[in-house]
Coordinates of C-alpha atoms and ligand atoms in Angstrom, one line a residue:
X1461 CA 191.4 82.5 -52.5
X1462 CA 188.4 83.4 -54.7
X1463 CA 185.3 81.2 -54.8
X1464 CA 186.3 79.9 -58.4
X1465 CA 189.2 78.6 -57.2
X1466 CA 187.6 77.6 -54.3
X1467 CA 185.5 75.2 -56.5
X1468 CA 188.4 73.8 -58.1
X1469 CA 189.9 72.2 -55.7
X1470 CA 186.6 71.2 -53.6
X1471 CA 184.4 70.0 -56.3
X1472 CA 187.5 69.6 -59.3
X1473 CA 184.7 67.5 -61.5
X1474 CA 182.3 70.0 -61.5
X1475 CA 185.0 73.0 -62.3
X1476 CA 186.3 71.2 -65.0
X1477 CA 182.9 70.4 -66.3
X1478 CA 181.9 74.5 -66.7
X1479 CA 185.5 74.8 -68.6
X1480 CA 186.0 77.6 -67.1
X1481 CA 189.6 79.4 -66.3
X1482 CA 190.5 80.0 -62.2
X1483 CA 191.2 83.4 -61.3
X1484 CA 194.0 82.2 -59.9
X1485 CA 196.3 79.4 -61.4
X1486 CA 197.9 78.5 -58.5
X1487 CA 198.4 78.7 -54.0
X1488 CA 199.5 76.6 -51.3
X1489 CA 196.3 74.4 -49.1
X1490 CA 196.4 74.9 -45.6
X1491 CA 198.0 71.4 -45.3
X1492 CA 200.6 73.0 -47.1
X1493 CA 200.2 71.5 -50.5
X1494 CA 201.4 73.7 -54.0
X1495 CA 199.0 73.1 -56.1
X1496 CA 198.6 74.2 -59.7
X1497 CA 195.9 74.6 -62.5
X1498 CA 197.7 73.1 -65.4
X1499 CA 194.8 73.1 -67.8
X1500 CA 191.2 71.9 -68.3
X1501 CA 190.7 68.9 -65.7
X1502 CA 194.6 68.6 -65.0
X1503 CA 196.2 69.7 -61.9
X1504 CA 199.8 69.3 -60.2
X1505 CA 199.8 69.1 -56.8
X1506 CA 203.4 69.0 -54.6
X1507 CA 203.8 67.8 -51.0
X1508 CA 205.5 70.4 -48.6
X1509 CA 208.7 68.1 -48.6
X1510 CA 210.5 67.0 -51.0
X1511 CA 208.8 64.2 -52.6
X1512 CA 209.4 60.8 -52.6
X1513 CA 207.7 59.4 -55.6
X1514 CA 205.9 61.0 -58.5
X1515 CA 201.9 59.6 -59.7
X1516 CA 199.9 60.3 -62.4
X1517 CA 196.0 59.5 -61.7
X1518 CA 194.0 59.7 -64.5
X1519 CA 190.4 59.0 -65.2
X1520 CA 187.4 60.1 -67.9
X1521 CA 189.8 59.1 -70.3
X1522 CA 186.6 57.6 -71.5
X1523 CA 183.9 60.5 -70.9
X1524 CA 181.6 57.7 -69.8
X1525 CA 183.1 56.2 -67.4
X1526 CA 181.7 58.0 -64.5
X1527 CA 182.9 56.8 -60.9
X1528 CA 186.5 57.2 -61.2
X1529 CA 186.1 60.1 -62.1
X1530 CA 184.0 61.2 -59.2
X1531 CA 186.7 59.1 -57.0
X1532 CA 189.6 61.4 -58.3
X1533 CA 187.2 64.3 -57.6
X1534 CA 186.9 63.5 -54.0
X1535 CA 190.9 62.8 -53.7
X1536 CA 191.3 66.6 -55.0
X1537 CA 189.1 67.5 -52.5
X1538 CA 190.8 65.7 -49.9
X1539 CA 194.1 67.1 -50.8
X1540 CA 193.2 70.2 -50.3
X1541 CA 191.2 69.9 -47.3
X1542 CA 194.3 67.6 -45.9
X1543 CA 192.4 64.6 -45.4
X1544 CA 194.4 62.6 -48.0
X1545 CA 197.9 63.1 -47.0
X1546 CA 200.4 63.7 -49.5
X1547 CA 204.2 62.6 -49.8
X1548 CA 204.5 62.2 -54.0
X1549 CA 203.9 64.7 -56.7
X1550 CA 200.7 63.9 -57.7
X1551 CA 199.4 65.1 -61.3
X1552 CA 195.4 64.8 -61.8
X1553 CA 194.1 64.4 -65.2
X1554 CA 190.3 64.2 -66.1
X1555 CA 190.7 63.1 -69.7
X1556 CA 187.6 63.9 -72.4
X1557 CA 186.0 66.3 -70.6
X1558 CA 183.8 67.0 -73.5
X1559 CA 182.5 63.3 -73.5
X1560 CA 181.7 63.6 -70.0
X1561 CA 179.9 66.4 -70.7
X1562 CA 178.0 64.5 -73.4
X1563 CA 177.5 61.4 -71.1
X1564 CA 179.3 59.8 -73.9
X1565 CA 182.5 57.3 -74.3
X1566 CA 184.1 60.4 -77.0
X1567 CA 183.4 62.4 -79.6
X1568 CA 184.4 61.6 -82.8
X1569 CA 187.6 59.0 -81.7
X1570 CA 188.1 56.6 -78.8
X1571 CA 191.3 59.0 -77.0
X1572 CA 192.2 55.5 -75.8
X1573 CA 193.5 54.8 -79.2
X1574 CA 194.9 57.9 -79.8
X1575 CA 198.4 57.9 -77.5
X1576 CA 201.9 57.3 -78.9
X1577 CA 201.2 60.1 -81.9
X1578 CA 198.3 58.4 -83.5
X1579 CA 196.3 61.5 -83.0
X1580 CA 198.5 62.7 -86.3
X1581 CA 197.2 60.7 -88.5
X1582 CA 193.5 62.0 -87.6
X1583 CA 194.2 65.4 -87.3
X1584 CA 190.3 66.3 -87.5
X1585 CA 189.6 64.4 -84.8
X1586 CA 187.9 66.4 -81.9
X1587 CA 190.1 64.1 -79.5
X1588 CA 193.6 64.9 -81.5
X1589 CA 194.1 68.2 -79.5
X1590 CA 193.2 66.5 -76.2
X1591 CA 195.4 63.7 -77.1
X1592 CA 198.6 65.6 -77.8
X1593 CA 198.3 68.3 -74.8
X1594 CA 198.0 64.9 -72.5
X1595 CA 201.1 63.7 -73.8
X1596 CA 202.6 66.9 -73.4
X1597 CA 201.7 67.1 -69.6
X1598 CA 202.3 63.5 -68.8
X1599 CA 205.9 64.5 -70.5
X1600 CA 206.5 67.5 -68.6
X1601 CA 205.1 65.8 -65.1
X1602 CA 207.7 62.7 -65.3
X1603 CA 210.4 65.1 -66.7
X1604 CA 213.3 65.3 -64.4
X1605 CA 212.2 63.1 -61.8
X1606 CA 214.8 60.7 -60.6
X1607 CA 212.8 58.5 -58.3
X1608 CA 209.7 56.0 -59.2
X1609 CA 207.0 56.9 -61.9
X1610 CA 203.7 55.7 -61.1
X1611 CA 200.9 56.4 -63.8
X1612 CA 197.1 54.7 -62.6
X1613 CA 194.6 55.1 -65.6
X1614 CA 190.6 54.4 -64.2
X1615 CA 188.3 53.2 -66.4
X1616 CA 185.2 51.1 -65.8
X1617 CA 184.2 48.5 -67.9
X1618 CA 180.8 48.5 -70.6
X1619 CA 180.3 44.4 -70.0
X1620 CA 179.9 41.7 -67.3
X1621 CA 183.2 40.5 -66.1
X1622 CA 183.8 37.2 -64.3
X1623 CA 186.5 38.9 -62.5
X1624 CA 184.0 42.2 -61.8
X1625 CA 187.7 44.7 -61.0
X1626 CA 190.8 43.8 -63.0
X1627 CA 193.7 45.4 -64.7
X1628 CA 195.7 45.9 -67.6
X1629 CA 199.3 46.4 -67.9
X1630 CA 201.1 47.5 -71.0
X1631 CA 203.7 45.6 -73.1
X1632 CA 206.9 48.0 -73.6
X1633 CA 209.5 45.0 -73.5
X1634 CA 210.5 45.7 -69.9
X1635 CA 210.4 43.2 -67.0
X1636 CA 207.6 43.1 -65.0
X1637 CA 207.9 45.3 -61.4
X1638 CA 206.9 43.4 -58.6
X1639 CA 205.9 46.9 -56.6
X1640 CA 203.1 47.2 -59.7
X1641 CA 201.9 43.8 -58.5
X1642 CA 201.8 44.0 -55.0
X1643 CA 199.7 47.6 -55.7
X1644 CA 197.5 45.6 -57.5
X1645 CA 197.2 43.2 -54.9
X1646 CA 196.7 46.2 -52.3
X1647 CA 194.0 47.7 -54.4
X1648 CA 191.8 44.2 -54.4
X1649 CA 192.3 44.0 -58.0
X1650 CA 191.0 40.3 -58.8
X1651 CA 193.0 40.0 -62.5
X1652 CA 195.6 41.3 -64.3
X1653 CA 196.2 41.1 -68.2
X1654 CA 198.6 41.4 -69.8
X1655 CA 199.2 42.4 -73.2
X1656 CA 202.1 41.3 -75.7
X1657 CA 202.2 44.1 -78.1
X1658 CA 202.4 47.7 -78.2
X1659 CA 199.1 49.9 -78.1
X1660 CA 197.9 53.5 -78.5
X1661 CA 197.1 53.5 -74.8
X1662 CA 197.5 56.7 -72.3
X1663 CA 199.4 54.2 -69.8
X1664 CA 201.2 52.7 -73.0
X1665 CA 202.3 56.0 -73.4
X1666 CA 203.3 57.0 -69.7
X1667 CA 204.9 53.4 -69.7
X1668 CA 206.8 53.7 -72.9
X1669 CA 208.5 57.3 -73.1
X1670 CA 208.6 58.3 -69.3
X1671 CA 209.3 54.6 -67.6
X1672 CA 206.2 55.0 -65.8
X1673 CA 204.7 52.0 -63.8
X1674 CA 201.7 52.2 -65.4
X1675 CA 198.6 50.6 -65.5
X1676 CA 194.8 50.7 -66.8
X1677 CA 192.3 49.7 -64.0
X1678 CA 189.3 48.3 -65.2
X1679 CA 186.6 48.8 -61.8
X1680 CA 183.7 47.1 -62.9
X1681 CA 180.4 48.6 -64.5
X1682 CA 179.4 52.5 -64.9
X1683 CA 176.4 54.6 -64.3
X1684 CA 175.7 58.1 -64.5
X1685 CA 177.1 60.7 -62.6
X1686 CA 176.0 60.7 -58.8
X1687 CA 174.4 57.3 -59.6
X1688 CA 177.4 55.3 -58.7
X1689 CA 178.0 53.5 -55.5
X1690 CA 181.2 54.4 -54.9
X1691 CA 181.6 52.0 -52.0
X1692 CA 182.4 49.6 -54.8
X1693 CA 185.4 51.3 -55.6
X1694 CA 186.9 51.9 -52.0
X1695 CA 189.7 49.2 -52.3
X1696 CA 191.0 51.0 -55.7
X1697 CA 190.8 54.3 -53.5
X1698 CA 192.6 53.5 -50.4
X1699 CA 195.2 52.1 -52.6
X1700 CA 195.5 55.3 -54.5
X1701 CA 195.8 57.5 -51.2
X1702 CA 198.2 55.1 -49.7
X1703 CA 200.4 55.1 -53.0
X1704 CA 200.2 59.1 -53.2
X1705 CA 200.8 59.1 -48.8
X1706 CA 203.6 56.8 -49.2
X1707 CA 202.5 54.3 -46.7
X1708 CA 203.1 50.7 -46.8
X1709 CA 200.4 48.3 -48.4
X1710 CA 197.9 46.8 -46.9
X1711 CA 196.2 44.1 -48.4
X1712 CA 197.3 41.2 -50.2
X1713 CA 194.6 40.4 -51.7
X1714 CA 194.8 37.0 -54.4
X1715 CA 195.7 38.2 -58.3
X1716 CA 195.5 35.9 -61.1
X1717 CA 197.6 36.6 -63.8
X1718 CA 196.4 36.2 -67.5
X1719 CA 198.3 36.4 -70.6
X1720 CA 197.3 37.3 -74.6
X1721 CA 198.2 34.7 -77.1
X1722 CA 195.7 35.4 -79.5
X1723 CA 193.7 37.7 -80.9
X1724 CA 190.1 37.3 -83.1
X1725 CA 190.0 39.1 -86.2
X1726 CA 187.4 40.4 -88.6
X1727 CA 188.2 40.0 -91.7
X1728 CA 185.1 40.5 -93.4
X1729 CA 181.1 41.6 -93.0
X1730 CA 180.4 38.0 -93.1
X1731 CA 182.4 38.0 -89.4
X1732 CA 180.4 35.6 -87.3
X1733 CA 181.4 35.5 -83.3
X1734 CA 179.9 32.2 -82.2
X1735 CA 179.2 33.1 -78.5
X1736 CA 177.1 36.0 -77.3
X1737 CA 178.3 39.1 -77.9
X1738 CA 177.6 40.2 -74.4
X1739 CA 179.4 37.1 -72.8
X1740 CA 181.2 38.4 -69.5
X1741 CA 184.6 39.0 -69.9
X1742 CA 187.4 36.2 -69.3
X1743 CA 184.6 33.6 -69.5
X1744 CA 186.5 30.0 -70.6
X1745 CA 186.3 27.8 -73.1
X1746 CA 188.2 24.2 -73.1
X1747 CA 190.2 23.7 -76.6
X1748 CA 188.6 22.9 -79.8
X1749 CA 186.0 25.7 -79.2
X1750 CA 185.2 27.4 -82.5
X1751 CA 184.7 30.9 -81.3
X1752 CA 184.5 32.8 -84.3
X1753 CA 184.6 32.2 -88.4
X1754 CA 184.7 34.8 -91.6
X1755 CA 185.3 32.7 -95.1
X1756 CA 187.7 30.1 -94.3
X1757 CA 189.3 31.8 -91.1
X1758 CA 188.4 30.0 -88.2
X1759 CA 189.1 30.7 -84.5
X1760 CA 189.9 27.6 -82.7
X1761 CA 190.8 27.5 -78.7
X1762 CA 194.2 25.8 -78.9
X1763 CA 195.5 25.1 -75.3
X1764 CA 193.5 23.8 -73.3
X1765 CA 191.5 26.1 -71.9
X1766 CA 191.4 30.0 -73.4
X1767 CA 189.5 33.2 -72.2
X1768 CA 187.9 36.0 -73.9
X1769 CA 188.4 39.1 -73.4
X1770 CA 186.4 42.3 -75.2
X1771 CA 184.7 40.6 -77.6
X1772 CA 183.3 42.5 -80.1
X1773 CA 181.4 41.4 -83.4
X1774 CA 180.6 45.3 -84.7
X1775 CA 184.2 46.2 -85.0
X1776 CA 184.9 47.5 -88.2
X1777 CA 186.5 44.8 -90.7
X1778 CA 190.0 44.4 -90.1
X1779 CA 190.2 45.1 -86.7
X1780 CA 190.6 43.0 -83.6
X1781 CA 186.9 41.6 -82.5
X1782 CA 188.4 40.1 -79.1
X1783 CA 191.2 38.9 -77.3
X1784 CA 192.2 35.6 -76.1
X1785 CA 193.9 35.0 -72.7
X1786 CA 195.5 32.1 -70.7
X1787 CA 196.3 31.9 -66.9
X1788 CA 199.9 32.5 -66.5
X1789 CA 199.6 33.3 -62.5
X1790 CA 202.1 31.1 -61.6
X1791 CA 204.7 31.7 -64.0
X1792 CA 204.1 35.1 -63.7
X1793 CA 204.7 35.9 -60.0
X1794 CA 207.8 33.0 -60.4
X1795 CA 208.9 35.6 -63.0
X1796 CA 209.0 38.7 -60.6
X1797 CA 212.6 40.3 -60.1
Ligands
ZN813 ZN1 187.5 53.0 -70.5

């Protein structure tokens, strides 16, 4: 093996961050693992025997969003180096490697928002290309294969959080899988949303046209590069490397389960959101709470207790400023096939 392709697979951040090409596109580790250079920060990598699930694990969707994407770094590594063993195909995907580059969330478009074709409709978007060729891969990956689809999307969160690690999980009108749950539960996720409509989402996406089990993993707040304590996101990890090993869970950690059932809207400049715009995510408010007004829209808490999620005053008019959740833990887990 040369030494650039030596660096790809020990340090895969760092290679993907000079954008250069490997000498060679593809070998075998001495654990006996096929990898393969797909592209820029994406890379397949097959167990020796003939796998038994297949997992997509992405991260940098948002160029910002450092540790995870440090975290998948590492598990490339460790692949290689055989210290993560590996009984699924696995496909790696460091998303806006540009942004992280930059230090920044993107470029000219959030990619986030950019999944399920939207990237046609902004075809001058630095993030369309990017956008398309991860569909394309995330496609080709989940082609074919017969057994379960697992697509885990790492981001990490820009505000305070009253539950600091939580997930989301896309609305494609499929039942819920308990498995998903129970990985949650393993990975010491504290919260799960999730959403009622469709979205432009990567794990949308995955979830939508290839039946993956996907989900977005929010992990809690970000830092430079090398700054983050990565200890933090160990439970996330171990989950990840005992999905991709096959091995049976661990923890069982407690979940709560929350629900949309309402969204904030701003209709105008004249938006006003009346708590802080830097209130911690899922923070409560009993019913009758005016939250927000613009004109003669007014957002009123209608059950009896509601929580926000995202809130955001400086969206553009005519977008959603935040969402509005309720605990459906119960109901949800009674739910569970
Ligand atoms: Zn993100």
């Amino acid at each position: 093996m040369t030494s650039n392709a030596d660096l790809l697979l020990d340090d895969f951040l760092a290679f993907s961050l000079k954008g250069e090409t490997p000498s060679i596109t593809q070998g075998t580790t001495r654990s006996g693992v096929r990898w393969t250079w797909q592209s820029h920060g994406i890379a397949l990598f097959e167990p020796a025997h003939a796998p038994t699930h297949s997992v997509l694990a992405s991260a940098g969707i948002h160029g910002d969003e450092t540790a995870p994407i440090e975290m998948l770094s590492r598990l490339v590594a460790d692949i290689a180096n055989g210290r993560a063993p590996l009984a699924a195909r696995m496909l790696v995907i460091l998303g806006n490697i540009d942004a992280m580059r930059g230090g920044t969330r993107y470029i000219n478009d959030d990619l986030n928002r950019l999944f399920s074709g939207r990237y046609k409709s902004l075809p001058q978007s630095h993030e369309a290309p990017r956008a398309a060729e991860l569909e394309a891969q995330a496609l080709q990956f989940f082609d074919g294969a017969t057994h379960a689809k697992w697509h885990i999307d790492m981001h990490t969160a820009i505000r305070a959080s009253v539950f600091e690690q939580f997930a989301l999980l896309p609305h494609t009108g499929a039942p819920l899988a308990r498995a998903m749950f129970d990985w949650l539960r393993d990975a010491r996720l504290q919260a799960v949303l999730l959403h009622k409509e469709k979205s432009n989402t990567f794990v949308h996406f995955t979830a939508q046209h290839a039946n993956a089990l996907a989900c977005t993993l929010e992990l809690g707040k970000v830092r430079p590069f090398g700054e983050n304590d990565l200890a933090r996101f160990a439970a996330s990890d171990a989950a990840l490397r005992r999905l991709i090993a096959d091995e049976a869970l661990k923890e069982q950690a407690p979940l709560r389960v929350f629900t949309v059932v309402a969204q904030i809207d701003k209709q105008s400049e004249h938006f006003v959101l009346n708590v802080a715009s830097d209130v911690p995510n899922f923070t409560a408010f009993p019913s009758g709470t005016e939250l927000a007004h613009d004109g003669a829209y007014r957002y009123r808490v209608s059950h009896d207790e509601e929580r926000i999620v995202f809130p955001n005053p400086r969206v553009k008019p005519g977008l959603r400023a935040g969402l509005m959740v309720i605990d459906t833990t119960d109901a949800t887990f009674a739910s569970l096939a």
